[in-house]
């Protein structure tokens, strides 16, 4: 037994592995805040049901789950609770957003009541710069054969991309969360996602667009559309798998409409980015900016409705 | 008057304003006056202006040398200053001007955009590292991130000089090599200074934004194209 002087909080993953081997076992975890005089029996019991079946999943973990933010929203610790993730956790979540599996609800399986803001924020920032830089490169490559072409960095696109992507990553989850909470009403509390979890899922689901935007440098139009399709399927399925269990208890029309709206908005973001920032090799350089700007304005107008 | 005289009896001799140096301090508090407090003996108001300026310049220059040869040193962290980062940011922003199509809006970054990216980027990275549990202080981190822009500023100077000669493909390859090398140097230098203050299982989470920050600055430098 560990001596009282080197009490350490048990890693969650280690306990989870042990539990998955023997689900009936009860675990004792001693946190460092316990007085060293207490014996092992004074530790708290933690039971965690790790079944991937989202129907009967109940997490009765007071210690490990429920990362409630401490303090008021004006204290630093409140925001620190949103960044309580390790490198491996972030990488796991990214992996889960790229490889969705039909049984796994992203929020229940990967977030586990520990939503973070690190992933969504830095994925959005990376996406902004990857879209702008790749768009710049693809324009440069596409205009190679044009003798009158003079390279321009087009730096103003950073502002546009940042506004569009951050608005998408924050306004759509707000709307979706508000809508879902309103539909839930007072009927049931199970299955409602907190606002942070919604933002988190949306943020991580945007990750697939980063390699997609890099691959869009290759100036073939059919390749662009195929990549959009693949990214849409992967990213959309993460979102659908996450939100379907929540809405399917609602009326059929509402459920289908919600899911379709989620997918459509996601598609619009991808297509809008592609059309505005990336020029395929067959289109003339001078005419395109006006038409794609118009299209982008239409896209933005639709989203803000 | 009498009451105050009674109250001030233990401190007799202190009733006049100027306190002579031979009045002993009563009580248990003893302030060690050692050689480390030598600065307090001389007021910096009395020294020549040249000394004041040279002291700050020497500190800034010392930090530049630390960035050139990055090794774990607490000097850069302890005596932070923001003169160096300001100087580097202004130099970089000025050098990025005069690019292609300065009068159109399809050109390179404006002066304010460079400033915003450098300073807000540094602030966001610092906040990120503090939120993840880093122990470095806010201004120390700003100081390190700002000073480590120096290799990229040097690369910008080299790029502009080389672009005066010509702007063909060979020159582009040279610029690419120089900018890539200085980007790697910047990231390596800032990581060397910042790494120890982070919790061990979150180091990559803190290093990645730094990498992204210098990558964006490197891209701004590389895509600088001269006016034609």
Coordinates of C-alpha atoms in Angstrom, one line a residue:
Chain A
X1 CA 0.0 0.0 0.0
X2 CA 1.3 3.4 -0.8
X3 CA 2.7 5.3 2.1
X4 CA 0.6 8.3 3.2
X5 CA 3.4 10.6 2.1
X6 CA 3.1 10.0 -1.6
X7 CA -0.6 9.9 -2.1
X8 CA -1.4 10.7 -5.7
X9 CA -4.6 11.1 -7.5
X10 CA -5.2 8.1 -9.7
X11 CA -5.2 8.7 -13.3
X12 CA -8.6 8.4 -14.8
X13 CA -7.5 6.3 -17.8
X14 CA -5.8 3.8 -15.6
X15 CA -8.8 3.3 -13.5
X16 CA -10.9 3.1 -16.6
X17 CA -8.8 0.3 -18.0
X18 CA -9.0 -1.7 -14.8
X19 CA -12.8 -1.2 -14.7
X20 CA -13.2 -2.3 -18.3
X21 CA -11.4 -5.5 -17.3
X22 CA -13.7 -6.1 -14.3
X23 CA -16.7 -3.9 -14.4
X24 CA -18.0 -5.0 -11.1
X25 CA -15.0 -3.9 -9.1
X26 CA -15.1 -0.9 -6.9
X27 CA -12.2 1.4 -6.9
X28 CA -10.7 3.4 -4.2
X29 CA -9.0 6.5 -5.1
X30 CA -7.3 8.8 -2.6
X31 CA -6.8 12.3 -3.6
X32 CA -3.9 14.3 -2.2
X33 CA -6.2 16.5 -0.2
X34 CA -7.1 13.7 2.1
X35 CA -5.3 13.8 5.4
X36 CA -2.4 11.4 5.5
X37 CA -3.8 9.8 8.6
X38 CA -6.8 8.2 6.9
X39 CA -6.4 4.6 5.9
X40 CA -7.3 3.2 2.5
X41 CA -10.8 2.4 3.6
X42 CA -11.6 6.1 4.0
X43 CA -11.2 6.7 0.3
X44 CA -14.2 7.3 -1.8
X45 CA -15.7 4.7 -4.0
X46 CA -15.9 5.4 -7.7
X47 CA -18.0 3.3 -10.0
X48 CA -17.9 4.0 -13.7
X49 CA -20.0 2.2 -16.3
X50 CA -18.0 2.2 -19.4
X51 CA -20.4 0.4 -21.7
X52 CA -20.6 2.0 -25.1
X53 CA -24.3 1.5 -25.3
X54 CA -25.6 5.0 -24.9
X55 CA -29.1 3.8 -23.9
X56 CA -28.3 2.6 -20.4
X57 CA -25.3 4.7 -19.8
X58 CA -25.2 6.3 -16.4
X59 CA -22.2 8.0 -15.1
X60 CA -22.3 8.1 -11.3
X61 CA -18.9 9.5 -10.8
X62 CA -18.7 12.4 -8.4
X63 CA -15.0 12.7 -8.4
X64 CA -14.1 12.1 -12.0
X65 CA -17.1 13.4 -13.9
X66 CA -18.9 16.7 -13.6
X67 CA -16.1 19.2 -14.1
X68 CA -18.1 22.1 -12.8
X69 CA -16.3 25.4 -13.3
X70 CA -15.3 26.8 -10.0
X71 CA -15.8 30.4 -9.0
X72 CA -17.6 33.1 -10.8
X73 CA -17.1 34.0 -14.4
X74 CA -14.8 36.9 -13.5
X75 CA -12.2 34.7 -11.9
X76 CA -9.3 33.1 -13.8
X77 CA -10.0 29.6 -12.3
X78 CA -13.4 29.6 -14.0
X79 CA -11.8 29.7 -17.4
X80 CA -9.0 27.4 -16.4
X81 CA -11.5 24.7 -15.9
X82 CA -12.2 24.8 -19.6
X83 CA -8.6 24.0 -20.5
X84 CA -8.2 21.0 -18.2
X85 CA -7.0 18.6 -20.9
X86 CA -3.8 16.8 -21.6
X87 CA -2.1 16.3 -24.9
X88 CA -3.3 12.7 -25.2
X89 CA -6.9 13.7 -24.6
X90 CA -6.8 16.3 -27.2
X91 CA -5.3 13.9 -29.7
X92 CA -7.9 11.3 -28.8
X93 CA -10.7 13.7 -29.5
X94 CA -9.2 14.8 -32.8
X95 CA -8.9 11.1 -33.7
X96 CA -12.5 10.6 -32.8
X97 CA -13.6 13.4 -34.9
X98 CA -11.8 12.1 -38.0
X99 CA -12.9 8.4 -37.5
X100 CA -16.5 8.4 -36.4
X101 CA -18.0 5.0 -35.5
X102 CA -21.7 4.3 -35.5
X103 CA -21.8 3.2 -31.9
X104 CA -19.9 6.1 -30.5
X105 CA -21.5 9.4 -29.5
X106 CA -18.6 11.9 -29.6
X107 CA -19.8 13.7 -26.5
X108 CA -20.4 10.7 -24.4
X109 CA -17.4 8.7 -25.4
X110 CA -14.7 11.3 -25.8
X111 CA -15.7 14.3 -23.9
X112 CA -17.1 12.5 -20.8
X113 CA -18.3 15.6 -19.1
X114 CA -14.9 17.3 -19.6
X115 CA -15.5 19.6 -22.6
X116 CA -12.6 21.8 -23.3
X117 CA -12.2 25.0 -25.3
X118 CA -8.6 24.4 -26.3
X119 CA -9.5 22.1 -29.2
X120 CA -12.3 24.2 -30.7
X121 CA -10.4 27.5 -30.5
X122 CA -7.1 26.3 -31.9
X123 CA -8.7 24.2 -34.6
X124 CA -10.6 27.3 -35.7
X125 CA -7.5 29.4 -35.8
X126 CA -5.6 26.7 -37.7
X127 CA -8.5 26.3 -40.1
X128 CA -8.5 30.1 -40.8
X129 CA -4.9 30.2 -41.6
X130 CA -4.8 26.9 -43.6
X131 CA -7.8 28.0 -45.7
X132 CA -6.2 31.4 -46.5
X133 CA -2.7 30.1 -47.1
X134 CA -3.9 27.2 -49.2
X135 CA -6.2 29.4 -51.1
X136 CA -3.3 31.8 -51.8
X137 CA -1.1 28.9 -53.0
X138 CA -3.8 27.4 -55.2
X139 CA -4.4 30.8 -56.9
X140 CA -0.7 31.1 -57.4
X141 CA -0.4 27.6 -58.9
X142 CA -3.5 28.0 -61.1
X143 CA -2.3 31.3 -62.6
X144 CA 1.1 30.0 -63.5
X145 CA 0.3 29.9 -67.2
X146 CA -1.1 33.5 -67.1
X147 CA 1.7 35.8 -68.2
X148 CA 0.0 38.9 -66.8
X149 CA -0.5 37.5 -63.4
X150 CA 1.3 39.3 -60.6
X151 CA 1.4 37.5 -57.2
X152 CA -0.5 39.1 -54.4
X153 CA -0.6 37.9 -50.8
X154 CA -4.3 38.8 -50.4
X155 CA -3.9 39.3 -46.7
X156 CA -7.4 40.7 -46.3
X157 CA -8.7 37.2 -46.6
X158 CA -7.5 36.4 -43.1
X159 CA -10.0 38.8 -41.7
X160 CA -12.8 37.4 -43.8
X161 CA -12.0 33.8 -43.1
X162 CA -11.6 34.5 -39.4
X163 CA -15.0 36.2 -39.1
X164 CA -16.8 33.5 -41.1
X165 CA -15.3 30.5 -39.3
X166 CA -15.5 31.8 -35.8
X167 CA -19.1 32.9 -36.4
X168 CA -19.9 29.5 -37.6
X169 CA -18.2 27.8 -34.7
X170 CA -20.0 29.9 -32.1
X171 CA -23.3 31.0 -33.5
X172 CA -24.5 27.7 -34.9
X173 CA -23.8 25.8 -31.6
X174 CA -25.6 28.6 -29.7
X175 CA -28.6 28.3 -32.0
X176 CA -28.6 24.5 -31.9
X177 CA -28.2 24.4 -28.2
X178 CA -31.0 26.9 -27.6
X179 CA -33.3 25.1 -30.0
X180 CA -32.6 21.7 -28.4
X181 CA -33.0 23.1 -24.9
X182 CA -36.3 24.7 -25.8
X183 CA -37.6 21.4 -27.3
X184 CA -36.5 19.5 -24.3
X185 CA -38.5 21.7 -22.1
X186 CA -39.1 20.1 -18.7
X187 CA -39.8 16.7 -20.1
X188 CA -36.6 15.0 -19.6
X189 CA -33.1 16.0 -18.4
X190 CA -31.3 13.0 -19.8
X191 CA -29.6 13.5 -23.1
X192 CA -29.5 17.3 -23.1
X193 CA -26.0 18.6 -23.9
X194 CA -24.6 21.6 -22.2
X195 CA -23.6 24.6 -24.3
X196 CA -19.9 23.9 -23.9
X197 CA -20.3 20.3 -25.1
X198 CA -22.1 21.6 -28.2
X199 CA -19.4 24.1 -29.0
X200 CA -16.8 21.4 -28.4
X201 CA -18.3 18.9 -30.8
X202 CA -18.6 21.6 -33.5
X203 CA -15.1 22.7 -33.0
X204 CA -13.6 19.2 -33.2
X205 CA -15.8 18.4 -36.2
X206 CA -14.1 21.2 -38.1
X207 CA -10.8 19.5 -37.8
X208 CA -11.3 17.4 -41.0
X209 CA -11.4 20.6 -43.0
X210 CA -7.8 21.4 -42.2
X211 CA -6.2 18.6 -44.3
X212 CA -9.0 19.0 -46.8
X213 CA -8.1 22.7 -47.3
X214 CA -4.4 21.8 -47.7
X215 CA -5.3 19.2 -50.3
X216 CA -7.3 21.8 -52.2
X217 CA -4.0 23.3 -53.4
X218 CA -4.0 20.6 -56.1
X219 CA -5.8 22.6 -58.8
X220 CA -8.3 20.0 -60.1
X221 CA -12.0 20.9 -59.8
X222 CA -13.2 17.3 -59.6
X223 CA -10.7 16.6 -56.8
X224 CA -12.0 19.6 -54.9
X225 CA -15.6 18.4 -55.0
X226 CA -14.6 14.8 -54.1
X227 CA -12.7 16.1 -51.1
X228 CA -15.6 18.2 -50.0
X229 CA -17.8 15.1 -50.3
X230 CA -15.5 13.0 -48.2
X231 CA -15.0 15.7 -45.5
X232 CA -18.7 16.3 -45.4
X233 CA -19.5 12.6 -44.9
X234 CA -17.0 12.3 -42.1
X235 CA -17.7 15.6 -40.3
X236 CA -21.4 15.4 -40.8
X237 CA -21.6 11.9 -39.5
X238 CA -19.8 13.0 -36.3
X239 CA -22.4 15.7 -35.8
X240 CA -25.3 13.5 -36.8
X241 CA -24.2 10.6 -34.5
X242 CA -23.9 13.1 -31.7
X243 CA -27.2 14.8 -32.1
X244 CA -29.5 12.1 -33.4
X245 CA -30.0 10.4 -30.0
X246 CA -31.2 13.7 -28.6
X247 CA -33.6 14.7 -31.3
X248 CA -35.0 11.3 -32.2
X249 CA -37.4 11.3 -29.2
X250 CA -39.0 14.4 -30.6
X251 CA -41.6 14.4 -33.4
X252 CA -40.3 12.9 -36.6
X253 CA -40.6 16.1 -38.6
X254 CA -38.6 18.1 -36.0
X255 CA -36.0 15.4 -35.7
X256 CA -35.3 15.1 -39.4
X257 CA -35.4 18.8 -39.9
X258 CA -32.9 19.4 -37.2
X259 CA -30.5 16.9 -38.5
X260 CA -30.9 18.1 -42.1
X261 CA -30.2 21.7 -41.0
X262 CA -27.0 20.7 -39.2
X263 CA -25.8 18.9 -42.3
X264 CA -26.8 21.7 -44.7
X265 CA -25.1 24.4 -42.7
X266 CA -22.0 22.3 -42.5
X267 CA -22.1 21.8 -46.3
X268 CA -22.6 25.5 -46.9
X269 CA -19.5 26.3 -44.8
X270 CA -17.4 23.9 -46.8
X271 CA -18.7 25.0 -50.2
X272 CA -18.6 28.6 -49.4
X273 CA -14.9 28.4 -48.3
X274 CA -14.1 26.5 -51.4
X275 CA -15.7 28.8 -53.8
X276 CA -14.4 32.0 -52.2
X277 CA -10.9 31.1 -51.4
X278 CA -10.1 28.5 -54.1
X279 CA -10.2 29.1 -57.8
X280 CA -10.3 26.0 -60.0
X281 CA -8.0 26.0 -63.0
X282 CA -10.8 26.4 -65.5
X283 CA -12.2 29.6 -64.3
X284 CA -11.0 33.0 -65.6
X285 CA -9.2 35.0 -62.9
X286 CA -10.8 38.4 -63.3
X287 CA -14.5 37.4 -63.5
X288 CA -14.5 35.0 -60.5
X289 CA -13.9 37.3 -57.6
X290 CA -17.2 39.2 -58.2
X291 CA -19.3 36.1 -58.6
X292 CA -17.8 34.3 -55.7
X293 CA -18.1 37.4 -53.6
X294 CA -21.8 37.5 -54.4
X295 CA -22.1 33.8 -53.6
X296 CA -20.3 34.3 -50.3
X297 CA -22.7 37.2 -49.4
X298 CA -25.6 34.9 -50.1
X299 CA -24.1 32.3 -48.0
X300 CA -23.6 34.7 -45.1
X301 CA -27.1 36.0 -45.5
X302 CA -28.5 32.5 -45.3
X303 CA -26.5 31.7 -42.2
X304 CA -27.5 34.9 -40.3
X305 CA -31.2 34.3 -41.0
Chain B
X1 CA 0.4 68.5 22.2
X2 CA 1.2 66.7 25.5
X3 CA -0.4 63.5 24.3
X4 CA 1.6 63.5 21.2
X5 CA 4.7 64.2 23.1
X6 CA 4.0 61.3 25.4
X7 CA 3.3 59.0 22.4
X8 CA 6.4 60.1 20.6
X9 CA 8.7 59.7 23.6
X10 CA 10.1 56.4 22.4
X11 CA 10.7 58.1 19.1
X12 CA 12.3 61.3 20.6
X13 CA 14.5 62.9 18.1
X14 CA 12.2 61.9 15.3
X15 CA 9.9 64.9 15.8
X16 CA 11.9 67.0 13.3
X17 CA 11.3 66.2 9.7
X18 CA 14.8 65.3 8.6
X19 CA 15.9 62.0 10.1
X20 CA 19.6 61.8 10.8
X21 CA 21.2 58.5 9.9
X22 CA 22.6 57.8 13.4
X23 CA 19.1 57.3 14.9
X24 CA 18.9 53.6 15.6
X25 CA 15.8 51.7 14.4
X26 CA 14.0 50.3 17.4
X27 CA 12.3 47.0 17.4
X28 CA 12.9 43.6 16.0
X29 CA 12.8 44.4 12.4
X30 CA 16.3 44.2 10.9
X31 CA 16.7 45.0 7.3
X32 CA 19.8 43.4 5.8
X33 CA 21.8 45.9 3.9
X34 CA 23.9 43.9 1.6
X35 CA 25.7 44.4 -1.7
X36 CA 22.6 43.3 -3.6
X37 CA 20.9 46.5 -2.6
X38 CA 23.6 48.7 -4.0
X39 CA 21.3 50.2 -6.5
X40 CA 19.3 51.8 -3.7
X41 CA 22.3 53.7 -2.5
X42 CA 22.5 55.7 -5.6
X43 CA 19.4 57.3 -6.9
X44 CA 19.1 56.8 -10.7
X45 CA 18.0 60.4 -10.9
X46 CA 21.5 61.6 -10.4
X47 CA 23.3 59.6 -13.0
X48 CA 23.8 60.9 -16.5
X49 CA 21.1 60.1 -19.1
X50 CA 23.7 58.2 -21.1
X51 CA 24.1 55.7 -18.3
X52 CA 20.4 55.1 -17.9
X53 CA 19.9 54.5 -21.6
X54 CA 23.0 52.4 -21.9
X55 CA 21.8 50.2 -19.1
X56 CA 18.6 49.4 -20.9
X57 CA 20.3 49.0 -24.2
X58 CA 22.7 46.6 -22.7
X59 CA 19.9 44.6 -21.2
X60 CA 18.1 44.5 -24.6
X61 CA 21.3 43.5 -26.4
X62 CA 22.0 40.8 -23.8
X63 CA 18.7 39.3 -24.5
X64 CA 19.3 39.4 -28.3
X65 CA 22.4 37.4 -27.7
X66 CA 20.5 34.9 -25.6
X67 CA 18.1 34.4 -28.5
X68 CA 21.0 33.9 -30.9
X69 CA 22.4 31.2 -28.7
X70 CA 19.4 29.8 -26.9
X71 CA 20.2 27.8 -23.8
X72 CA 18.3 27.4 -20.6
X73 CA 18.8 30.7 -18.8
X74 CA 16.7 32.4 -16.3
X75 CA 18.1 35.8 -17.1
X76 CA 15.8 36.3 -20.0
X77 CA 12.8 35.3 -17.9
X78 CA 13.7 37.2 -14.8
X79 CA 14.5 40.6 -16.2
X80 CA 11.8 40.9 -18.8
X81 CA 11.4 44.0 -20.8
X82 CA 9.2 44.8 -23.8
X83 CA 11.6 47.2 -25.6
X84 CA 13.1 44.5 -27.7
X85 CA 9.7 43.1 -28.9
X86 CA 8.5 46.5 -29.7
X87 CA 11.6 47.4 -31.7
X88 CA 11.4 44.1 -33.6
X89 CA 7.7 44.4 -34.3
X90 CA 8.0 47.9 -35.6
X91 CA 11.0 46.9 -37.8
X92 CA 9.1 43.9 -39.2
X93 CA 6.0 45.9 -39.8
X94 CA 7.9 48.7 -41.6
X95 CA 9.9 46.2 -43.7
X96 CA 6.6 44.5 -44.8
X97 CA 5.4 47.8 -46.2
X98 CA 6.1 49.0 -49.7
X99 CA 5.0 45.6 -51.0
X100 CA 3.1 44.9 -54.2
X101 CA -0.1 46.9 -54.7
X102 CA 0.2 48.9 -51.5
X103 CA -2.5 51.1 -52.7
X104 CA -4.9 48.3 -53.4
X105 CA -6.4 46.0 -50.8
X106 CA -5.1 42.8 -52.4
X107 CA -1.6 43.3 -51.2
X108 CA 0.3 42.4 -48.2
X109 CA -0.5 43.0 -44.5
X110 CA -0.9 46.6 -43.5
X111 CA 1.2 48.0 -40.7
X112 CA -1.7 47.7 -38.2
X113 CA -2.3 44.1 -39.2
X114 CA 1.3 43.1 -38.5
X115 CA 1.1 44.8 -35.1
X116 CA -2.2 43.1 -34.3
X117 CA -1.0 39.7 -35.3
X118 CA 2.2 39.9 -33.3
X119 CA 0.9 41.4 -30.1
X120 CA -2.5 39.8 -30.0
X121 CA -1.0 36.5 -31.1
X122 CA 1.5 36.8 -28.2
X123 CA -1.2 37.7 -25.7
X124 CA -3.4 34.8 -26.8
X125 CA -0.5 32.3 -26.7
X126 CA 0.4 33.6 -23.2
X127 CA -3.2 33.3 -22.0
X128 CA -3.3 29.8 -23.5
X129 CA -0.3 28.7 -21.6
X130 CA -1.5 30.2 -18.4
X131 CA -4.9 28.6 -18.8
X132 CA -3.3 25.2 -19.3
X133 CA -1.5 25.6 -16.0
X134 CA 1.8 27.2 -16.9
X135 CA 3.8 28.9 -14.2
X136 CA 5.4 31.6 -16.3
X137 CA 4.2 35.1 -15.7
X138 CA 2.3 37.1 -18.3
X139 CA 4.9 39.6 -19.2
X140 CA 7.7 37.1 -19.1
X141 CA 6.0 35.1 -21.7
X142 CA 5.3 38.2 -23.9
X143 CA 9.0 39.1 -23.6
X144 CA 10.2 35.7 -24.7
X145 CA 7.8 35.4 -27.6
X146 CA 8.6 38.9 -28.8
X147 CA 12.4 38.5 -28.6
X148 CA 12.2 35.2 -30.5
X149 CA 10.9 37.1 -33.5
X150 CA 14.4 38.3 -34.0
X151 CA 15.5 35.5 -36.4
X152 CA 12.5 36.2 -38.5
X153 CA 13.2 39.9 -38.7
X154 CA 16.7 39.1 -39.8
X155 CA 15.3 36.8 -42.5
X156 CA 13.0 39.7 -43.6
X157 CA 16.0 42.0 -43.9
X158 CA 17.8 39.3 -45.9
X159 CA 14.8 38.8 -48.1
X160 CA 14.4 42.5 -48.9
X161 CA 18.1 42.8 -49.7
X162 CA 18.0 39.8 -52.0
X163 CA 14.8 41.0 -53.7
X164 CA 16.5 44.2 -54.7
X165 CA 18.8 42.2 -56.9
X166 CA 16.2 40.1 -58.7
X167 CA 13.0 38.2 -58.1
X168 CA 13.3 35.0 -60.0
X169 CA 13.0 31.4 -59.0
X170 CA 16.5 31.0 -57.6
X171 CA 15.9 34.0 -55.4
X172 CA 12.7 32.4 -54.2
X173 CA 14.5 29.2 -53.3
X174 CA 17.0 31.2 -51.3
X175 CA 14.3 33.2 -49.6
X176 CA 12.4 29.9 -48.8
X177 CA 15.5 28.4 -47.3
X178 CA 16.3 31.5 -45.2
X179 CA 12.8 31.9 -43.9
X180 CA 12.4 28.2 -43.1
X181 CA 15.7 28.2 -41.2
X182 CA 14.8 31.3 -39.2
X183 CA 11.3 30.0 -38.5
X184 CA 12.8 26.8 -37.1
X185 CA 15.3 28.8 -35.1
X186 CA 12.5 31.0 -33.6
X187 CA 10.4 28.1 -32.6
X188 CA 13.3 26.3 -31.1
X189 CA 14.5 29.3 -29.2
X190 CA 11.1 30.1 -27.7
X191 CA 10.5 26.5 -26.8
X192 CA 13.8 26.4 -25.0
X193 CA 12.8 29.2 -22.8
X194 CA 9.2 28.3 -22.3
X195 CA 9.3 24.6 -22.0
X196 CA 10.2 24.2 -18.4
X197 CA 7.3 26.3 -17.1
X198 CA 4.7 24.0 -18.5
X199 CA 3.1 20.9 -16.9
X200 CA 4.8 17.9 -18.4
X201 CA 1.8 16.2 -20.1
X202 CA 0.7 19.4 -21.8
X203 CA 3.9 20.6 -23.4
X204 CA 2.8 19.8 -26.9
X205 CA -0.5 21.7 -26.3
X206 CA 1.6 24.8 -25.4
X207 CA 4.2 24.5 -28.1
X208 CA 1.7 24.1 -31.0
X209 CA 0.3 27.6 -30.9
X210 CA 3.9 29.0 -30.7
X211 CA 4.6 27.0 -33.8
X212 CA 1.5 28.3 -35.6
X213 CA 2.4 31.9 -34.6
X214 CA 5.9 31.8 -36.1
X215 CA 4.6 30.0 -39.1
X216 CA 2.1 32.7 -39.9
X217 CA 4.8 35.4 -39.5
X218 CA 7.1 33.3 -41.7
X219 CA 4.4 33.1 -44.3
X220 CA 3.9 36.9 -44.2
X221 CA 7.7 37.3 -44.8
X222 CA 7.9 34.7 -47.5
X223 CA 4.9 36.1 -49.5
X224 CA 6.3 39.6 -49.4
X225 CA 6.5 40.6 -53.1
X226 CA 8.1 43.8 -54.2
X227 CA 6.3 46.5 -56.1
X228 CA 6.7 46.4 -59.8

